[in-house]
Amino acid sequence: MIRRTLTGGLLATVAMLALVPTAAEATPATPRAAVSAAAPTPSSAPAARPAHHVNHRATHGRSTHAYGRVITRHSPLRVRSGPGTGYRVTGRLRAGSLVALRCRTNGSSVHGTRQWYRLAQSRGYVSAHYVRVVRGTLPWC
């Protein structure tokens, strides 16, 4: 979150600095006070974005992840370090919990299901047999 704030502030500063020389060159005969009054201030006008600007919140925020619900019956779901039952257990998820998913891959079979989901917030994998995707689509890893 801090990185997004700093990046947004940096983009706004660069845009403001890009606008001030343009306004000064457009009216070279006007006094310096008139140029600074004509230049937009951060509070009065929004900063212009370059044509190549990418909305990082839309591409890297929560909206890019798919979400799934853990559907185990009684025991918690084991989170593993890789896409298979032979990998070590790194954590557990409670039944009914909502998890952010990054991508899907093939691994060892669990009750006939070979797909595994990589978790978005941690470096773990869970079997697709125990997670139902409730929102979004998952790309292949």
PDB file of C-alpha atoms in Angstrom:
ATOM      1  CA  MET A   1       0.000   0.000   0.000  1.00  0.00           C
ATOM      2  CA  ILE A   2       2.875   2.350   0.779  1.00  0.00           C
ATOM      3  CA  ARG A   3       4.438   1.586  -2.599  1.00  0.00           C
ATOM      4  CA  ARG A   4       1.150   2.453  -4.367  1.00  0.00           C
ATOM      5  CA  THR A   5       0.911   5.725  -2.426  1.00  0.00           C
ATOM      6  CA  LEU A   6       4.492   6.685  -3.222  1.00  0.00           C
ATOM      7  CA  THR A   7       4.108   5.722  -6.877  1.00  0.00           C
ATOM      8  CA  GLY A   8       0.891   7.744  -7.187  1.00  0.00           C
ATOM      9  CA  GLY A   9       2.518  10.756  -5.526  1.00  0.00           C
ATOM     10  CA  LEU A  10       5.548  10.470  -7.762  1.00  0.00           C
ATOM     11  CA  LEU A  11       3.394  10.327 -10.891  1.00  0.00           C
ATOM     12  CA  ALA A  12       1.459  13.396  -9.785  1.00  0.00           C
ATOM     13  CA  THR A  13       4.698  15.292  -9.103  1.00  0.00           C
ATOM     14  CA  VAL A  14       6.167  14.384 -12.491  1.00  0.00           C
ATOM     15  CA  ALA A  15       2.955  15.418 -14.219  1.00  0.00           C
ATOM     16  CA  MET A  16       2.935  18.751 -12.412  1.00  0.00           C
ATOM     17  CA  LEU A  17       6.563  19.414 -13.328  1.00  0.00           C
ATOM     18  CA  ALA A  18       5.786  18.563 -16.923  1.00  0.00           C
ATOM     19  CA  LEU A  19       2.924  21.078 -17.008  1.00  0.00           C
ATOM     20  CA  VAL A  20       4.745  24.071 -15.513  1.00  0.00           C
ATOM     21  CA  PRO A  21       7.400  24.472 -18.276  1.00  0.00           C
ATOM     22  CA  THR A  22       4.702  24.057 -20.929  1.00  0.00           C
ATOM     23  CA  ALA A  23       2.671  26.889 -19.411  1.00  0.00           C
ATOM     24  CA  ALA A  24       5.789  29.076 -19.155  1.00  0.00           C
ATOM     25  CA  GLU A  25       6.730  28.496 -22.801  1.00  0.00           C
ATOM     26  CA  ALA A  26       3.204  29.274 -24.010  1.00  0.00           C
ATOM     27  CA  THR A  27       3.335  32.810 -22.585  1.00  0.00           C
ATOM     28  CA  PRO A  28       6.989  33.949 -22.578  1.00  0.00           C
ATOM     29  CA  ALA A  29       6.151  37.675 -22.288  1.00  0.00           C
ATOM     30  CA  THR A  30       4.051  37.339 -19.120  1.00  0.00           C
ATOM     31  CA  PRO A  31       5.606  38.065 -15.747  1.00  0.00           C
ATOM     32  CA  ARG A  32       6.610  35.125 -13.539  1.00  0.00           C
ATOM     33  CA  ALA A  33       3.766  35.749 -11.069  1.00  0.00           C
ATOM     34  CA  ALA A  34       1.182  35.403 -13.831  1.00  0.00           C
ATOM     35  CA  VAL A  35       2.663  32.076 -14.967  1.00  0.00           C
ATOM     36  CA  SER A  36       2.527  30.560 -11.486  1.00  0.00           C
ATOM     37  CA  ALA A  37      -1.053  31.760 -11.075  1.00  0.00           C
ATOM     38  CA  ALA A  38      -2.032  30.221 -14.410  1.00  0.00           C
ATOM     39  CA  ALA A  39      -0.378  26.868 -13.652  1.00  0.00           C
ATOM     40  CA  PRO A  40      -2.714  24.353 -12.034  1.00  0.00           C
ATOM     41  CA  THR A  41      -2.188  23.563  -8.382  1.00  0.00           C
ATOM     42  CA  PRO A  42      -2.674  20.125  -6.890  1.00  0.00           C
ATOM     43  CA  SER A  43      -5.774  21.275  -5.037  1.00  0.00           C
ATOM     44  CA  SER A  44      -7.458  23.127  -7.916  1.00  0.00           C
ATOM     45  CA  ALA A  45      -6.940  20.793 -10.892  1.00  0.00           C
ATOM     46  CA  PRO A  46      -6.213  17.101 -11.276  1.00  0.00           C
ATOM     47  CA  ALA A  47      -2.754  16.159 -12.469  1.00  0.00           C
ATOM     48  CA  ALA A  48      -2.554  15.117 -16.112  1.00  0.00           C
ATOM     49  CA  ARG A  49      -1.529  11.528 -16.721  1.00  0.00           C
ATOM     50  CA  PRO A  50       0.854  10.524 -19.479  1.00  0.00           C
ATOM     51  CA  ALA A  51      -0.685   8.635 -22.384  1.00  0.00           C
ATOM     52  CA  HIS A  52       1.084   5.409 -21.351  1.00  0.00           C
ATOM     53  CA  HIS A  53      -0.272   5.455 -17.792  1.00  0.00           C
ATOM     54  CA  VAL A  54      -1.517   2.135 -16.438  1.00  0.00           C
ATOM     55  CA  ASN A  55      -3.991   2.028 -13.600  1.00  0.00           C
ATOM     56  CA  HIS A  56      -2.016  -0.114 -11.166  1.00  0.00           C
ATOM     57  CA  ARG A  57      -4.949  -0.548  -8.824  1.00  0.00           C
ATOM     58  CA  ALA A  58      -6.930  -2.146 -11.625  1.00  0.00           C
ATOM     59  CA  THR A  59      -4.097  -4.420 -12.730  1.00  0.00           C
ATOM     60  CA  HIS A  60      -2.421  -5.268  -9.419  1.00  0.00           C
ATOM     61  CA  GLY A  61      -5.107  -4.783  -6.819  1.00  0.00           C
ATOM     62  CA  ARG A  62      -7.500  -7.225  -5.271  1.00  0.00           C
ATOM     63  CA  SER A  63      -9.760  -7.215  -8.283  1.00  0.00           C
ATOM     64  CA  THR A  64      -7.266  -9.257 -10.326  1.00  0.00           C
ATOM     65  CA  HIS A  65      -7.462 -12.305  -8.069  1.00  0.00           C
ATOM     66  CA  ALA A  66     -10.061 -14.976  -8.219  1.00  0.00           C
ATOM     67  CA  TYR A  67     -11.625 -16.025  -4.930  1.00  0.00           C
ATOM     68  CA  GLY A  68     -12.530 -19.466  -3.725  1.00  0.00           C
ATOM     69  CA  ARG A  69     -14.340 -20.947  -0.744  1.00  0.00           C
ATOM     70  CA  VAL A  70     -12.846 -23.855   1.211  1.00  0.00           C
ATOM     71  CA  ILE A  71     -15.367 -26.719   1.233  1.00  0.00           C
ATOM     72  CA  THR A  72     -13.829 -29.285   3.579  1.00  0.00           C
ATOM     73  CA  ARG A  73     -16.275 -30.905   5.974  1.00  0.00           C
ATOM     74  CA  HIS A  74     -14.679 -31.177   9.396  1.00  0.00           C
ATOM     75  CA  SER A  75     -10.930 -30.774   9.216  1.00  0.00           C
ATOM     76  CA  PRO A  76      -8.952 -27.752   8.023  1.00  0.00           C
ATOM     77  CA  LEU A  77      -7.529 -27.761   4.489  1.00  0.00           C
ATOM     78  CA  ARG A  78      -3.767 -28.259   4.319  1.00  0.00           C
ATOM     79  CA  VAL A  79      -1.788 -25.617   2.426  1.00  0.00           C
ATOM     80  CA  ARG A  80       1.258 -27.185   0.790  1.00  0.00           C
ATOM     81  CA  SER A  81       4.533 -25.767  -0.520  1.00  0.00           C
ATOM     82  CA  GLY A  82       3.925 -27.250  -3.991  1.00  0.00           C
ATOM     83  CA  PRO A  83       1.113 -28.692  -6.125  1.00  0.00           C
ATOM     84  CA  GLY A  84       0.977 -32.189  -4.686  1.00  0.00           C
ATOM     85  CA  THR A  85       0.443 -34.263  -1.585  1.00  0.00           C
ATOM     86  CA  GLY A  86       4.172 -35.047  -1.417  1.00  0.00           C
ATOM     87  CA  TYR A  87       5.035 -31.417  -0.616  1.00  0.00           C
ATOM     88  CA  ARG A  88       5.338 -30.267   2.987  1.00  0.00           C
ATOM     89  CA  VAL A  89       2.401 -28.661   4.782  1.00  0.00           C
ATOM     90  CA  THR A  90       2.977 -24.919   5.337  1.00  0.00           C
ATOM     91  CA  GLY A  91      -0.381 -23.954   6.816  1.00  0.00           C
ATOM     92  CA  ARG A  92      -4.059 -24.717   7.192  1.00  0.00           C
ATOM     93  CA  LEU A  93      -7.320 -23.039   6.098  1.00  0.00           C
ATOM     94  CA  ARG A  94     -10.597 -23.364   7.977  1.00  0.00           C
ATOM     95  CA  ALA A  95     -13.658 -24.815   6.314  1.00  0.00           C
ATOM     96  CA  GLY A  96     -15.824 -22.088   4.766  1.00  0.00           C
ATOM     97  CA  SER A  97     -13.051 -19.499   4.598  1.00  0.00           C
ATOM     98  CA  LEU A  98     -12.692 -17.296   1.510  1.00  0.00           C
ATOM     99  CA  VAL A  99      -9.218 -17.298  -0.082  1.00  0.00           C
ATOM    100  CA  ALA A 100      -7.636 -15.270  -2.885  1.00  0.00           C
ATOM    101  CA  LEU A 101      -6.265 -17.453  -5.677  1.00  0.00           C
ATOM    102  CA  ARG A 102      -3.466 -16.489  -8.086  1.00  0.00           C
ATOM    103  CA  CYS A 103      -3.401 -19.280 -10.684  1.00  0.00           C
ATOM    104  CA  ARG A 104      -3.993 -22.983 -11.311  1.00  0.00           C
ATOM    105  CA  THR A 105      -1.633 -25.793 -12.199  1.00  0.00           C
ATOM    106  CA  ASN A 106      -1.570 -29.568 -12.454  1.00  0.00           C
ATOM    107  CA  GLY A 107      -0.191 -31.715  -9.671  1.00  0.00           C
ATOM    108  CA  SER A 108      -0.833 -34.985  -7.912  1.00  0.00           C
ATOM    109  CA  SER A 109      -4.354 -36.370  -7.969  1.00  0.00           C
ATOM    110  CA  VAL A 110      -6.684 -35.811  -5.009  1.00  0.00           C
ATOM    111  CA  HIS A 111      -9.941 -37.796  -5.327  1.00  0.00           C
ATOM    112  CA  GLY A 112      -9.584 -37.730  -9.126  1.00  0.00           C
ATOM    113  CA  THR A 113      -8.771 -34.000  -9.361  1.00  0.00           C
ATOM    114  CA  ARG A 114      -5.280 -33.121 -10.620  1.00  0.00           C
ATOM    115  CA  GLN A 115      -5.670 -29.316 -10.486  1.00  0.00           C
ATOM    116  CA  TRP A 116      -4.155 -27.276  -7.685  1.00  0.00           C
ATOM    117  CA  TYR A 117      -4.621 -23.560  -6.932  1.00  0.00           C
ATOM    118  CA  ARG A 118      -1.788 -21.266  -5.921  1.00  0.00           C
ATOM    119  CA  LEU A 119      -2.784 -18.879  -3.135  1.00  0.00           C
ATOM    120  CA  ALA A 120      -2.375 -15.163  -3.768  1.00  0.00           C
ATOM    121  CA  GLN A 121      -1.262 -13.999  -0.307  1.00  0.00           C
ATOM    122  CA  SER A 122       1.138 -16.827   0.508  1.00  0.00           C
ATOM    123  CA  ARG A 123       3.458 -19.231  -1.246  1.00  0.00           C
ATOM    124  CA  GLY A 124       1.157 -22.169  -0.926  1.00  0.00           C
ATOM    125  CA  TYR A 125      -1.009 -24.505  -2.975  1.00  0.00           C
ATOM    126  CA  VAL A 126      -4.345 -26.141  -2.218  1.00  0.00           C
ATOM    127  CA  SER A 127      -6.127 -28.933  -4.031  1.00  0.00           C
ATOM    128  CA  ALA A 128      -8.930 -27.773  -6.335  1.00  0.00           C
ATOM    129  CA  HIS A 129     -11.011 -30.674  -5.006  1.00  0.00           C
ATOM    130  CA  TYR A 130     -11.520 -28.768  -1.741  1.00  0.00           C
ATOM    131  CA  VAL A 131     -11.939 -25.207  -3.106  1.00  0.00           C
ATOM    132  CA  ARG A 132     -14.822 -23.863  -5.206  1.00  0.00           C
ATOM    133  CA  VAL A 133     -14.089 -20.727  -7.221  1.00  0.00           C
ATOM    134  CA  VAL A 134     -16.808 -18.194  -6.365  1.00  0.00           C
ATOM    135  CA  ARG A 135     -15.524 -15.132  -8.235  1.00  0.00           C
ATOM    136  CA  GLY A 136     -13.156 -14.530 -11.146  1.00  0.00           C
ATOM    137  CA  THR A 137     -11.282 -16.819 -13.493  1.00  0.00           C
ATOM    138  CA  LEU A 138      -7.960 -18.469 -12.873  1.00  0.00           C
ATOM    139  CA  PRO A 139      -5.147 -18.373 -15.427  1.00  0.00           C
ATOM    140  CA  TRP A 140      -2.684 -21.227 -15.707  1.00  0.00           C
ATOM    141  CA  CYS A 141       0.569 -20.747 -13.771  1.00  0.00           C
TER     142      CYS A 141
END
